[in-house]
Short mmCIF file of C-alpha atoms and ligand atoms in Angstrom, two decimals:
data_model
loop_
_atom_site.label_atom_id
_atom_site.label_comp_id
_atom_site.label_asym_id
_atom_site.label_seq_id
_atom_site.Cartn_x
_atom_site.Cartn_y
_atom_site.Cartn_z
CA UNK A 1 -12.37 20.77 0.27
CA UNK A 2 -13.02 24.50 0.17
CA UNK A 3 -12.26 25.64 3.72
CA UNK A 4 -9.02 23.90 4.54
CA UNK A 5 -7.95 23.93 8.17
CA UNK A 6 -4.43 24.77 9.29
CA UNK A 7 -2.50 22.63 11.78
CA UNK A 8 -2.59 25.51 14.26
CA UNK A 9 -6.30 24.84 14.86
CA UNK A 10 -5.41 21.54 16.52
CA UNK A 11 -3.86 22.71 19.77
CA UNK A 12 -0.57 20.98 18.97
CA UNK A 13 2.67 21.95 20.76
CA UNK A 14 4.00 25.12 19.20
CA UNK A 15 7.31 23.51 18.27
CA UNK A 16 5.43 20.86 16.31
CA UNK A 17 3.41 23.41 14.34
CA UNK A 18 6.64 25.29 13.57
CA UNK A 19 8.30 22.12 12.38
CA UNK A 20 5.31 21.27 10.19
CA UNK A 21 5.55 24.71 8.65
CA UNK A 22 9.22 24.10 7.94
CA UNK A 23 8.20 20.96 6.10
CA UNK A 24 5.78 23.03 4.06
CA UNK A 25 2.73 21.55 5.77
CA UNK A 26 0.34 24.35 6.54
CA UNK A 27 -3.09 22.99 5.77
CA UNK A 28 -4.24 19.57 6.79
CA UNK A 29 -5.10 17.11 4.06
CA UNK A 30 -8.67 15.72 4.38
CA UNK A 31 -7.49 12.46 5.93
CA UNK A 32 -5.36 14.40 8.45
CA UNK A 33 -8.20 16.69 9.35
CA UNK A 34 -10.60 13.82 9.81
CA UNK A 35 -8.31 11.71 11.94
CA UNK A 36 -6.41 14.40 13.88
CA UNK A 37 -9.54 16.07 15.23
CA UNK A 38 -9.76 13.09 17.60
CA UNK A 39 -6.11 13.25 18.50
CA UNK A 40 -6.53 13.93 22.20
CA UNK A 41 -9.27 11.36 22.72
CA UNK A 42 -6.80 8.53 22.03
CA UNK A 43 -9.46 6.63 20.18
CA UNK A 44 -8.74 3.93 17.65
CA UNK A 45 -8.97 4.98 14.03
CA UNK A 46 -9.93 2.97 10.99
CA UNK A 47 -8.94 5.01 7.95
CA UNK A 48 -9.43 4.42 4.29
CA UNK A 49 -6.49 6.26 2.80
CA UNK A 50 -4.02 5.62 0.08
CA UNK A 51 -0.53 6.81 -0.68
CA UNK A 52 -0.45 10.51 -1.36
CA UNK A 53 -3.28 11.32 1.05
CA UNK A 54 -0.92 12.41 3.80
CA UNK A 55 -1.66 9.29 5.84
CA UNK A 56 1.87 8.96 7.21
CA UNK A 57 1.72 12.36 8.84
CA UNK A 58 -1.81 11.59 10.08
CA UNK A 59 -0.63 8.63 12.15
CA UNK A 60 2.86 10.08 12.64
CA UNK A 61 1.62 13.16 14.47
CA UNK A 62 -0.65 10.98 16.62
CA UNK A 63 2.08 8.63 17.72
CA UNK A 64 4.55 11.45 18.34
CA UNK A 65 2.09 13.15 20.68
CA UNK A 66 1.73 9.92 22.65
CA UNK A 67 5.50 9.75 23.12
CA UNK A 68 7.44 10.42 26.29
CA UNK A 69 10.97 11.00 25.06
CA UNK A 70 12.48 10.60 28.53
CA UNK A 71 11.23 7.05 28.73
CA UNK A 72 13.70 4.84 26.88
CA UNK A 73 11.18 2.24 25.85
CA UNK A 74 9.47 1.32 22.58
CA UNK A 75 6.23 3.27 22.65
CA UNK A 76 5.05 3.05 19.03
CA UNK A 77 5.11 0.27 16.48
CA UNK A 78 4.30 0.80 12.80
CA UNK A 79 3.91 -2.30 10.62
CA UNK A 80 4.26 -1.91 6.85
CA UNK A 81 3.93 -4.46 4.02
CA UNK A 82 7.29 -3.82 2.34
CA UNK A 83 10.80 -2.80 3.25
CA UNK A 84 10.66 0.17 0.91
CA UNK A 85 7.51 1.51 2.52
CA UNK A 86 8.94 0.98 6.02
CA UNK A 87 11.97 3.03 5.05
CA UNK A 88 9.83 5.78 3.56
CA UNK A 89 7.63 5.89 6.63
CA UNK A 90 10.64 6.04 8.95
CA UNK A 91 12.06 8.89 6.89
CA UNK A 92 8.84 10.88 7.13
CA UNK A 93 8.57 10.18 10.88
CA UNK A 94 12.14 11.41 11.37
CA UNK A 95 11.21 14.68 9.66
CA UNK A 96 8.07 15.03 11.77
CA UNK A 97 9.98 14.16 14.95
CA UNK A 98 12.38 17.07 14.56
CA UNK A 99 10.15 19.24 16.74
CA UNK A 100 11.81 17.60 19.72
CA UNK A 101 15.35 16.40 20.40
CA UNK A 102 16.43 12.80 20.76
CA UNK A 103 13.47 10.89 19.44
CA UNK A 104 14.87 7.56 18.28
CA UNK A 105 13.26 5.82 15.34
CA UNK A 106 14.46 2.40 14.23
CA UNK A 107 13.50 0.33 11.19
CA UNK A 108 13.35 -3.44 11.57
CA UNK A 109 13.06 -4.98 8.12
CA UNK A 110 14.07 -8.22 6.51
CA UNK A 111 17.12 -8.41 4.28
CA UNK A 112 19.24 -6.48 6.75
CA UNK A 113 21.59 -7.91 9.33
CA UNK A 114 19.72 -9.24 12.35
CA UNK A 115 22.75 -8.77 14.57
CA UNK A 116 23.14 -5.16 13.56
CA UNK A 117 19.49 -4.64 14.47
CA UNK A 118 20.18 -6.27 17.85
CA UNK A 119 22.88 -3.68 18.42
CA UNK A 120 20.57 -0.81 17.51
CA UNK A 121 17.82 -2.15 19.74
CA UNK A 122 20.24 -2.30 22.65
CA UNK A 123 20.67 1.47 22.29
CA UNK A 124 16.94 1.95 22.84
CA UNK A 125 14.36 3.14 20.39
CA UNK A 126 11.12 5.00 20.94
CA UNK A 127 9.49 4.15 17.65
CA UNK A 128 9.83 0.99 15.58
CA UNK A 129 8.86 0.87 11.93
CA UNK A 130 9.09 -2.58 10.41
CA UNK A 131 7.80 -5.44 8.33
CA UNK A 132 5.81 -8.11 10.20
CA UNK A 133 8.24 -10.99 9.73
CA UNK A 134 11.32 -9.25 11.08
CA UNK A 135 9.48 -7.56 13.94
CA UNK A 136 8.14 -10.95 14.99
CA UNK A 137 11.61 -12.46 14.82
CA UNK A 138 12.86 -9.86 17.30
CA UNK A 139 9.89 -10.43 19.58
CA UNK A 140 10.52 -14.17 19.59
CA UNK A 141 14.17 -13.52 20.25
CA UNK A 142 13.17 -11.26 23.15
CA UNK A 143 15.25 -8.47 21.66
CA UNK A 144 12.16 -6.33 21.30
CA UNK A 145 9.85 -5.56 24.18
CA UNK A 146 6.42 -4.08 23.64
CA UNK A 147 5.32 -3.76 27.27
CA UNK A 148 5.42 0.06 27.12
CA UNK A 149 3.70 0.32 23.74
CA UNK A 150 1.00 2.98 23.55
CA UNK A 151 0.43 3.27 19.77
CA UNK A 152 0.14 0.51 17.19
CA UNK A 153 -0.15 1.42 13.50
CA UNK A 154 -1.04 -0.92 10.66
CA UNK A 155 -0.09 0.87 7.46
CA UNK A 156 -1.46 -0.39 4.14
CA UNK A 157 -3.29 -3.14 5.98
CA UNK A 158 -4.93 -4.43 2.81
CA UNK A 159 -1.55 -4.98 1.19
CA UNK A 160 -0.14 -6.70 4.25
CA UNK A 161 -3.07 -9.11 4.21
CA UNK A 162 -2.71 -9.61 0.45
CA UNK A 163 0.87 -10.61 1.06
CA UNK A 164 -0.17 -13.25 3.58
CA UNK A 165 1.04 -11.48 6.71
CA UNK A 166 -2.13 -12.04 8.78
CA UNK A 167 -0.64 -14.70 11.01
CA UNK A 168 2.54 -12.74 11.67
CA UNK A 169 0.53 -9.61 12.52
CA UNK A 170 -1.60 -11.61 14.95
CA UNK A 171 1.48 -13.02 16.59
CA UNK A 172 3.07 -9.59 16.89
CA UNK A 173 -0.17 -8.38 18.46
CA UNK A 174 -0.12 -11.23 20.98
CA UNK A 175 3.14 -9.82 22.38
CA UNK A 176 1.41 -6.62 23.46
CA UNK A 177 0.66 -6.64 27.16
CA UNK A 178 -2.02 -3.96 27.23
CA UNK A 179 -4.17 -2.69 24.41
CA UNK A 180 -2.46 0.23 22.62
CA UNK A 181 -4.26 2.94 20.65
CA UNK A 182 -4.56 1.24 17.28
CA UNK A 183 -4.55 3.16 14.02
CA UNK A 184 -5.39 1.11 10.95
CA UNK A 185 -4.81 2.58 7.49
CA UNK A 186 -5.85 0.80 4.34
CA UNK A 187 -6.35 1.90 0.73
CA UNK A 188 -9.33 -0.43 0.43
CA UNK A 189 -11.64 -2.23 2.81
CA UNK A 190 -12.45 -5.88 2.42
CA UNK A 191 -13.67 -8.56 4.82
CA UNK A 192 -10.17 -9.39 5.99
CA UNK A 193 -9.33 -5.76 6.79
CA UNK A 194 -12.59 -5.33 8.70
CA UNK A 195 -11.91 -8.60 10.50
CA UNK A 196 -8.54 -7.46 11.88
CA UNK A 197 -10.04 -4.11 12.78
CA UNK A 198 -12.66 -5.99 14.79
CA UNK A 199 -9.97 -8.07 16.45
CA UNK A 200 -7.56 -5.27 17.35
CA UNK A 201 -9.69 -2.14 17.64
CA UNK A 202 -12.32 -0.92 20.06
CA UNK A 203 -15.08 1.31 18.67
CA UNK A 204 -12.77 2.77 16.03
CA UNK A 205 -13.64 6.10 14.49
CA UNK A 206 -14.08 5.51 10.81
CA UNK A 207 -12.40 7.96 8.50
CA UNK A 208 -13.55 7.02 5.05
CA UNK A 209 -16.17 9.59 4.29
CA UNK A 210 -17.39 9.67 0.74
CA UNK A 211 -16.46 13.31 0.29
CA UNK A 212 -12.76 12.64 0.69
CA UNK A 213 -12.82 9.85 -1.85
CA UNK A 214 -12.03 10.96 -5.30
CA UNK A 215 -14.60 10.26 -7.93
CA UNK A 216 -13.95 7.37 -10.25
CA UNK A 217 -13.10 8.65 -13.66
CA UNK A 218 -13.82 6.32 -16.51
CA UNK A 219 -13.25 7.19 -20.11
CA UNK A 220 -15.85 5.39 -22.22
CA UNK A 221 -15.25 4.74 -25.90
CA UNK A 222 -17.23 2.82 -28.49
CA UNK A 223 -15.44 1.42 -31.52
CA UNK A 224 -17.29 0.32 -34.63
CA UNK A 225 -15.71 -2.58 -36.45
CA UNK A 226 -16.28 -5.25 -39.06
CA UNK A 227 -13.66 -7.51 -37.55
CA UNK A 228 -13.91 -7.70 -33.79
CA UNK A 229 -10.92 -9.95 -33.22
CA UNK A 230 -8.57 -7.74 -35.13
CA UNK A 231 -9.93 -4.62 -33.45
CA UNK A 232 -9.53 -6.23 -30.06
CA UNK A 233 -5.81 -6.73 -30.60
CA UNK A 234 -5.48 -3.26 -32.10
CA UNK A 235 -7.22 -1.72 -29.09
CA UNK A 236 -4.81 -3.48 -26.72
CA UNK A 237 -1.86 -2.39 -28.86
CA UNK A 238 -3.13 1.17 -29.05
CA UNK A 239 -3.91 1.76 -25.38
CA UNK A 240 -1.22 -0.55 -23.93
CA UNK A 241 -3.04 -1.14 -20.64
CA UNK A 242 -1.07 -2.78 -17.84
CA UNK A 243 -3.98 -5.22 -17.53
CA UNK A 244 -7.49 -5.68 -18.87
CA UNK A 245 -10.68 -7.68 -18.52
CA UNK A 246 -12.50 -8.54 -21.71
CA UNK A 247 -16.20 -9.32 -21.38
CA UNK A 248 -17.89 -11.74 -23.71
CA UNK A 249 -21.41 -13.19 -23.63
CA UNK A 250 -20.72 -16.93 -23.87
CA UNK A 251 -18.38 -19.45 -22.28
CA UNK A 252 -17.36 -20.83 -25.64
CA UNK A 253 -16.37 -17.39 -26.83
CA UNK A 254 -14.39 -16.83 -23.66
CA UNK A 255 -12.19 -19.85 -24.40
CA UNK A 256 -11.90 -19.05 -28.08
CA UNK A 257 -10.86 -15.45 -27.55
CA UNK A 258 -8.31 -16.50 -24.93
CA UNK A 259 -6.79 -18.93 -27.41
CA UNK A 260 -6.81 -16.35 -30.17
CA UNK A 261 -5.08 -13.77 -27.96
CA UNK A 262 -2.44 -16.25 -26.85
CA UNK A 263 -1.69 -16.85 -30.52
CA UNK A 264 -1.44 -13.07 -30.91
CA UNK A 265 1.29 -12.87 -28.25
CA UNK A 266 -0.97 -11.69 -25.44
CA UNK A 267 -0.82 -13.40 -22.06
CA UNK A 268 -4.51 -14.13 -21.63
CA UNK A 269 -6.62 -16.57 -19.63
CA UNK A 270 -10.26 -17.46 -19.83
CA UNK A 271 -12.37 -17.31 -16.68
CA UNK A 272 -15.53 -19.20 -17.41
CA UNK A 273 -18.23 -20.63 -15.23
CA UNK A 274 -17.27 -24.27 -15.80
CA UNK A 275 -13.88 -24.01 -14.12
CA UNK A 276 -13.29 -26.13 -11.05
CA UNK A 277 -12.71 -24.07 -7.92
CA UNK A 278 -8.98 -24.83 -8.04
CA UNK A 279 -8.62 -23.72 -11.65
CA UNK A 280 -10.62 -20.60 -10.92
CA UNK A 281 -8.26 -19.70 -8.07
CA UNK A 282 -5.23 -20.47 -10.28
CA UNK A 283 -6.55 -18.07 -12.90
CA UNK A 284 -7.50 -15.28 -10.50
CA UNK A 285 -4.23 -15.50 -8.63
CA UNK A 286 -2.28 -15.22 -11.88
CA UNK A 287 -4.24 -12.17 -12.94
CA UNK A 288 -3.92 -10.45 -9.58
CA UNK A 289 -0.19 -11.18 -9.24
CA UNK A 290 0.59 -9.94 -12.76
CA UNK A 291 1.42 -13.33 -14.28
CA UNK A 292 -1.42 -12.88 -16.73
CA UNK A 293 -2.38 -9.50 -18.10
CA UNK A 294 -5.68 -10.17 -19.77
CA UNK A 295 -8.67 -12.02 -18.43
CA UNK A 296 -11.60 -12.98 -20.66
CA UNK A 297 -14.78 -13.48 -18.72
CA UNK A 298 -18.52 -13.86 -18.90
CA UNK A 299 -20.67 -11.89 -16.47
CA UNK A 300 -21.46 -15.02 -14.49
CA UNK A 301 -17.83 -16.05 -14.19
CA UNK A 302 -16.75 -12.59 -13.08
CA UNK A 303 -19.23 -12.45 -10.21
CA UNK A 304 -17.55 -11.58 -6.93
CA UNK A 305 -14.34 -10.67 -8.68
CA UNK A 306 -12.48 -7.95 -6.83
CA UNK A 307 -9.49 -6.81 -8.82
CA UNK A 308 -7.66 -3.75 -7.66
CA UNK A 309 -5.92 -1.56 -10.17
CA UNK A 310 -7.68 -2.64 -13.32
CA UNK A 311 -6.54 -0.39 -16.17
CA UNK A 312 -9.03 -1.30 -18.87
CA UNK A 313 -12.34 -3.04 -19.47
CA UNK A 314 -13.22 -4.14 -22.97
CA UNK A 315 -16.73 -5.13 -23.96
CA UNK A 316 -16.01 -7.51 -26.80
CA UNK A 317 -19.74 -8.12 -26.77
CA UNK A 318 -22.04 -5.45 -25.42
CA UNK A 319 -24.11 -6.85 -22.56
CA UNK A 320 -27.85 -7.38 -22.70
CA UNK A 321 -28.62 -4.47 -20.42
CA UNK A 322 -27.22 -1.09 -19.58
CA UNK A 323 -27.16 -2.02 -15.93
CA UNK A 324 -24.70 -4.84 -16.62
CA UNK A 325 -22.65 -2.42 -18.74
CA UNK A 326 -22.33 -0.02 -15.79
CA UNK A 327 -21.39 -2.88 -13.51
CA UNK A 328 -18.74 -4.15 -15.93
CA UNK A 329 -17.03 -0.83 -16.53
CA UNK A 330 -17.15 0.07 -12.82
CA UNK A 331 -14.43 -2.50 -12.25
CA UNK A 332 -11.86 -0.17 -13.70
CA UNK A 333 -10.92 3.14 -12.06
CA UNK A 334 -11.14 1.75 -8.55
CA UNK A 335 -9.70 3.79 -5.69
CA UNK A 336 -9.66 7.05 -7.58
CA UNK A 337 -7.43 5.88 -10.45
CA UNK A 338 -8.42 6.73 -13.99
CA UNK A 339 -9.91 3.92 -16.00
CA UNK A 340 -10.70 3.11 -19.58
CA UNK A 341 -13.72 1.25 -20.94
CA UNK A 342 -13.84 0.32 -24.62
CA UNK A 343 -16.83 -1.35 -26.25
CA UNK A 344 -16.81 -2.95 -29.68
CA UNK A 345 -19.87 -2.96 -31.90
CA UNK A 346 -20.71 -3.74 -35.51
CA UNK A 347 -24.23 -2.33 -35.95
CA UNK A 348 -25.39 1.15 -34.94
CA UNK A 349 -28.49 -0.42 -33.37
CA UNK A 350 -26.30 -2.09 -30.73
CA UNK A 351 -25.28 1.22 -29.19
CA UNK A 352 -28.59 3.03 -29.48
CA UNK A 353 -29.36 2.88 -25.78
CA UNK A 354 -25.90 4.20 -24.90
CA UNK A 355 -26.21 7.46 -26.84
CA UNK A 356 -24.67 9.98 -26.76
CA UNK A 357 -21.42 8.07 -27.11
CA UNK A 358 -17.84 8.87 -27.93
CA UNK A 359 -17.54 6.74 -31.02
CA UNK A 360 -14.50 5.99 -33.09
CA UNK A 361 -13.54 3.86 -35.99
CA UNK A 362 -11.22 0.90 -35.97
CA UNK A 363 -8.93 2.75 -38.37
CA UNK A 364 -8.19 5.40 -35.76
CA UNK A 365 -6.30 2.79 -33.73
CA UNK A 366 -2.61 2.51 -34.34
CA UNK A 367 -1.65 -0.77 -35.89
CA UNK A 368 1.46 -2.31 -34.38
CA UNK A 369 2.76 -5.45 -36.03
CA UNK A 370 5.31 -6.04 -33.30
CA UNK A 371 2.78 -5.84 -30.52
CA UNK A 372 3.00 -8.30 -27.67
CA UNK A 373 1.62 -8.23 -24.17
CA UNK A 374 3.68 -10.58 -22.07
CA UNK A 375 3.67 -10.58 -18.30
CA UNK A 376 6.32 -9.33 -15.96
CA UNK A 377 5.83 -12.30 -13.65
CA UNK A 378 5.15 -16.01 -13.79
CA UNK A 379 3.66 -18.08 -10.98
CA UNK A 380 5.20 -20.87 -8.98
CA UNK A 381 2.93 -23.18 -7.02
CA UNK A 382 4.09 -24.72 -3.76
CA UNK A 383 2.13 -27.72 -2.60
CA UNK A 384 1.90 -26.48 0.94
CA UNK A 385 0.00 -23.69 2.62
CA UNK A 386 -1.64 -22.52 5.82
CA UNK A 387 -2.21 -26.13 6.94
CA UNK A 388 1.57 -26.61 6.81
CA UNK A 389 2.01 -23.32 8.71
CA UNK A 390 3.75 -21.80 5.70
CA UNK A 391 4.02 -18.04 5.77
CA UNK A 392 5.05 -15.48 3.18
CA UNK A 393 8.22 -14.85 5.17
CA UNK A 394 9.25 -18.53 4.99
CA UNK A 395 8.94 -18.54 1.22
CA UNK A 396 10.77 -15.23 0.87
CA UNK A 397 13.48 -16.54 3.16
CA UNK A 398 13.93 -19.74 1.14
CA UNK A 399 14.18 -17.81 -2.13
CA UNK A 400 16.52 -15.11 -0.91
CA UNK A 401 18.85 -17.45 1.00
CA UNK A 402 22.39 -17.52 -0.40
CA UNK A 403 21.34 -14.32 -2.19
CA UNK A 404 20.06 -16.29 -5.19
CA UNK A 405 17.09 -13.94 -5.53
CA UNK A 406 16.46 -10.45 -4.27
CA UNK A 407 13.17 -9.20 -2.89
CA UNK A 408 12.66 -7.29 -6.14
CA UNK A 409 12.60 -10.55 -8.14
CA UNK A 410 9.61 -11.70 -6.13
CA UNK A 411 6.10 -10.38 -6.51
CA UNK A 412 2.89 -11.18 -4.70
CA UNK A 413 2.68 -14.23 -2.47
CA UNK A 414 -0.69 -15.85 -1.83
CA UNK A 415 -1.08 -18.54 0.76
CA UNK A 416 -4.13 -20.78 0.66
CA UNK A 417 -4.92 -23.75 2.90
CA UNK A 418 -3.03 -26.41 0.99
CA UNK A 419 -1.28 -24.42 -1.68
CA UNK A 420 0.80 -21.26 -2.03
CA UNK A 421 1.44 -19.11 -5.08
CA UNK A 422 4.54 -17.02 -5.62
CA UNK A 423 4.95 -14.50 -8.43
CA UNK A 424 8.53 -14.46 -9.75
CA UNK A 425 10.00 -12.33 -12.53
CA UNK A 426 9.26 -14.37 -15.70
CA UNK A 427 12.86 -14.85 -16.77
CA UNK A 428 13.77 -16.30 -13.37
CA UNK A 429 10.88 -18.69 -12.95
CA UNK A 430 12.76 -21.86 -13.85
CA UNK A 431 15.69 -20.96 -11.66
CA UNK A 432 13.26 -20.38 -8.79
CA UNK A 433 11.54 -23.71 -9.35
CA UNK A 434 14.90 -25.50 -9.31
CA UNK A 435 16.01 -23.78 -6.15
CA UNK A 436 12.82 -24.43 -4.20
CA UNK A 437 12.62 -28.05 -5.43
CA UNK A 438 16.17 -28.68 -4.25
CA UNK A 439 15.96 -26.79 -0.95
CA UNK A 440 13.60 -27.06 1.97
CA UNK A 441 11.16 -24.48 3.24
CA UNK A 442 10.86 -24.54 7.02
CA UNK A 443 12.94 -27.73 6.99
CA UNK A 444 10.35 -29.47 4.80
CA UNK A 445 10.41 -30.52 1.16
CA UNK A 446 7.50 -29.41 -0.99
CA UNK A 447 6.44 -30.22 -4.53
CA UNK A 448 6.88 -27.13 -6.68
CA UNK A 449 5.59 -26.44 -10.16
CA UNK A 450 5.21 -23.63 -12.63
CA UNK A 451 1.66 -22.60 -13.43
CA UNK A 452 0.82 -22.11 -17.06
P1 LIG B 1 1.64 9.94 2.24
O1 LIG B 1 0.19 9.80 1.87
O2 LIG B 1 1.86 9.80 3.70
O3 LIG B 1 2.49 9.03 1.43
O4 LIG B 1 2.08 11.48 1.92
C1 LIG B 1 2.14 12.00 0.67
C2 LIG B 1 3.02 13.24 0.56
O5 LIG B 1 2.36 14.40 1.06
C3 LIG B 1 4.32 13.15 1.33
O6 LIG B 1 5.35 13.54 0.46
C4 LIG B 1 4.19 14.14 2.47
O7 LIG B 1 5.43 14.72 2.74
C5 LIG B 1 3.20 15.15 1.92
N1 LIG B 1 2.32 15.74 2.95
C6 LIG B 1 1.75 15.10 3.99
N2 LIG B 1 0.96 15.93 4.69
C7 LIG B 1 1.01 17.14 4.08
C8 LIG B 1 0.38 18.41 4.33
N3 LIG B 1 -0.45 18.61 5.35
N4 LIG B 1 0.66 19.41 3.49
C9 LIG B 1 1.51 19.22 2.46
N5 LIG B 1 2.12 18.06 2.17
C10 LIG B 1 1.87 17.01 2.95
#
């Protein structure tokens, strides 16, 4: 943005502007400018903003202005998906809060002593930053009271929903006596995010203007080859993407390439149109939770697929139209990240309609005999889900009890109606299966198996 605005244009208390200057914040970031211009209207805000956009200060300044420091009651609540983020947010809020004395900020996150948190709560806090499960536990225990709440922030709402926190968030919300100003921040919008916005917000101001979104940057390469299979493996070895989707034109090919890649030490799964709904979900969950790094798909099978953070798209077969090509490669470089699209071809005629192209030869790819592309995680399936009132927190609790596993050993958790999926660091997957098969979750025994 060419004409950046300074914080002093906002009519903020002088001490706050001075403190912001001390922090090195002079100009507002686009997301701050867009959301803070409504700061005195106390309207709800629905913001599309990712880490690095200055979102924490955007909601932080808002909630601090709503605060009456002489009132020893919880006036703001910020919910975050992970403990690490909650700690980061609290740290930034503490820095922003220095413009005034005695503002008390408390983090309520899992994995820390509940009793210690009880003690801290007894000393009064103005602002709570926490993860949904632990905040709810305090509400149910009546150690946290939200009757004086004036600002409610949902940070990284899309991630919280991805992690299965919807029910907990709704329950936390049901403890609020009157409707607080609600600020919802999310890196992406999907139906679920819009649904909770509808539930919790009233005529929110949307801050997601196209001009503040960075342009998708996709590097497009075309590789000529006489041996597509070999080149495919070489391309993966050369670019080392964290994950990739490989497009083929037939179902049969999809299965064959998956098998070939598995034999080449690449964790790959085929997503073809004949899969039963359950198998399709199994496959998509594994790809999204990093238990499978490469997905081979036909255009039909990939319809409706919404994968965040896709590093690379490979056209093993070029599609029948340029329109489909654009659609395929647009799946990488989402949310401003840089993406890579590589297309293989054997005859010059195949790429005619794509000219001018950045073409290269198979021989320009590094050949790595020791190449493998195994996954960081593996997936455990629990035969129980929403219908059994299972929540992400229950599964986390069962795994981390007796300190067998730490939060870092556990990846994404997806809860479906009758089934739940938990990503666990690959080398710990059997240990996790044993533990959950032996123990109970929410006082119930569930059948547990490893997905492969
Ligand atoms: P966030 O998107 O909240 O994770 O913030 C990203 C980083 O930008 C943090 O390190 C902030 O300290 C910093 N930051 C936030 N707002 C500003 C600003 N107006 N000027 C300079 N830096 C900022």
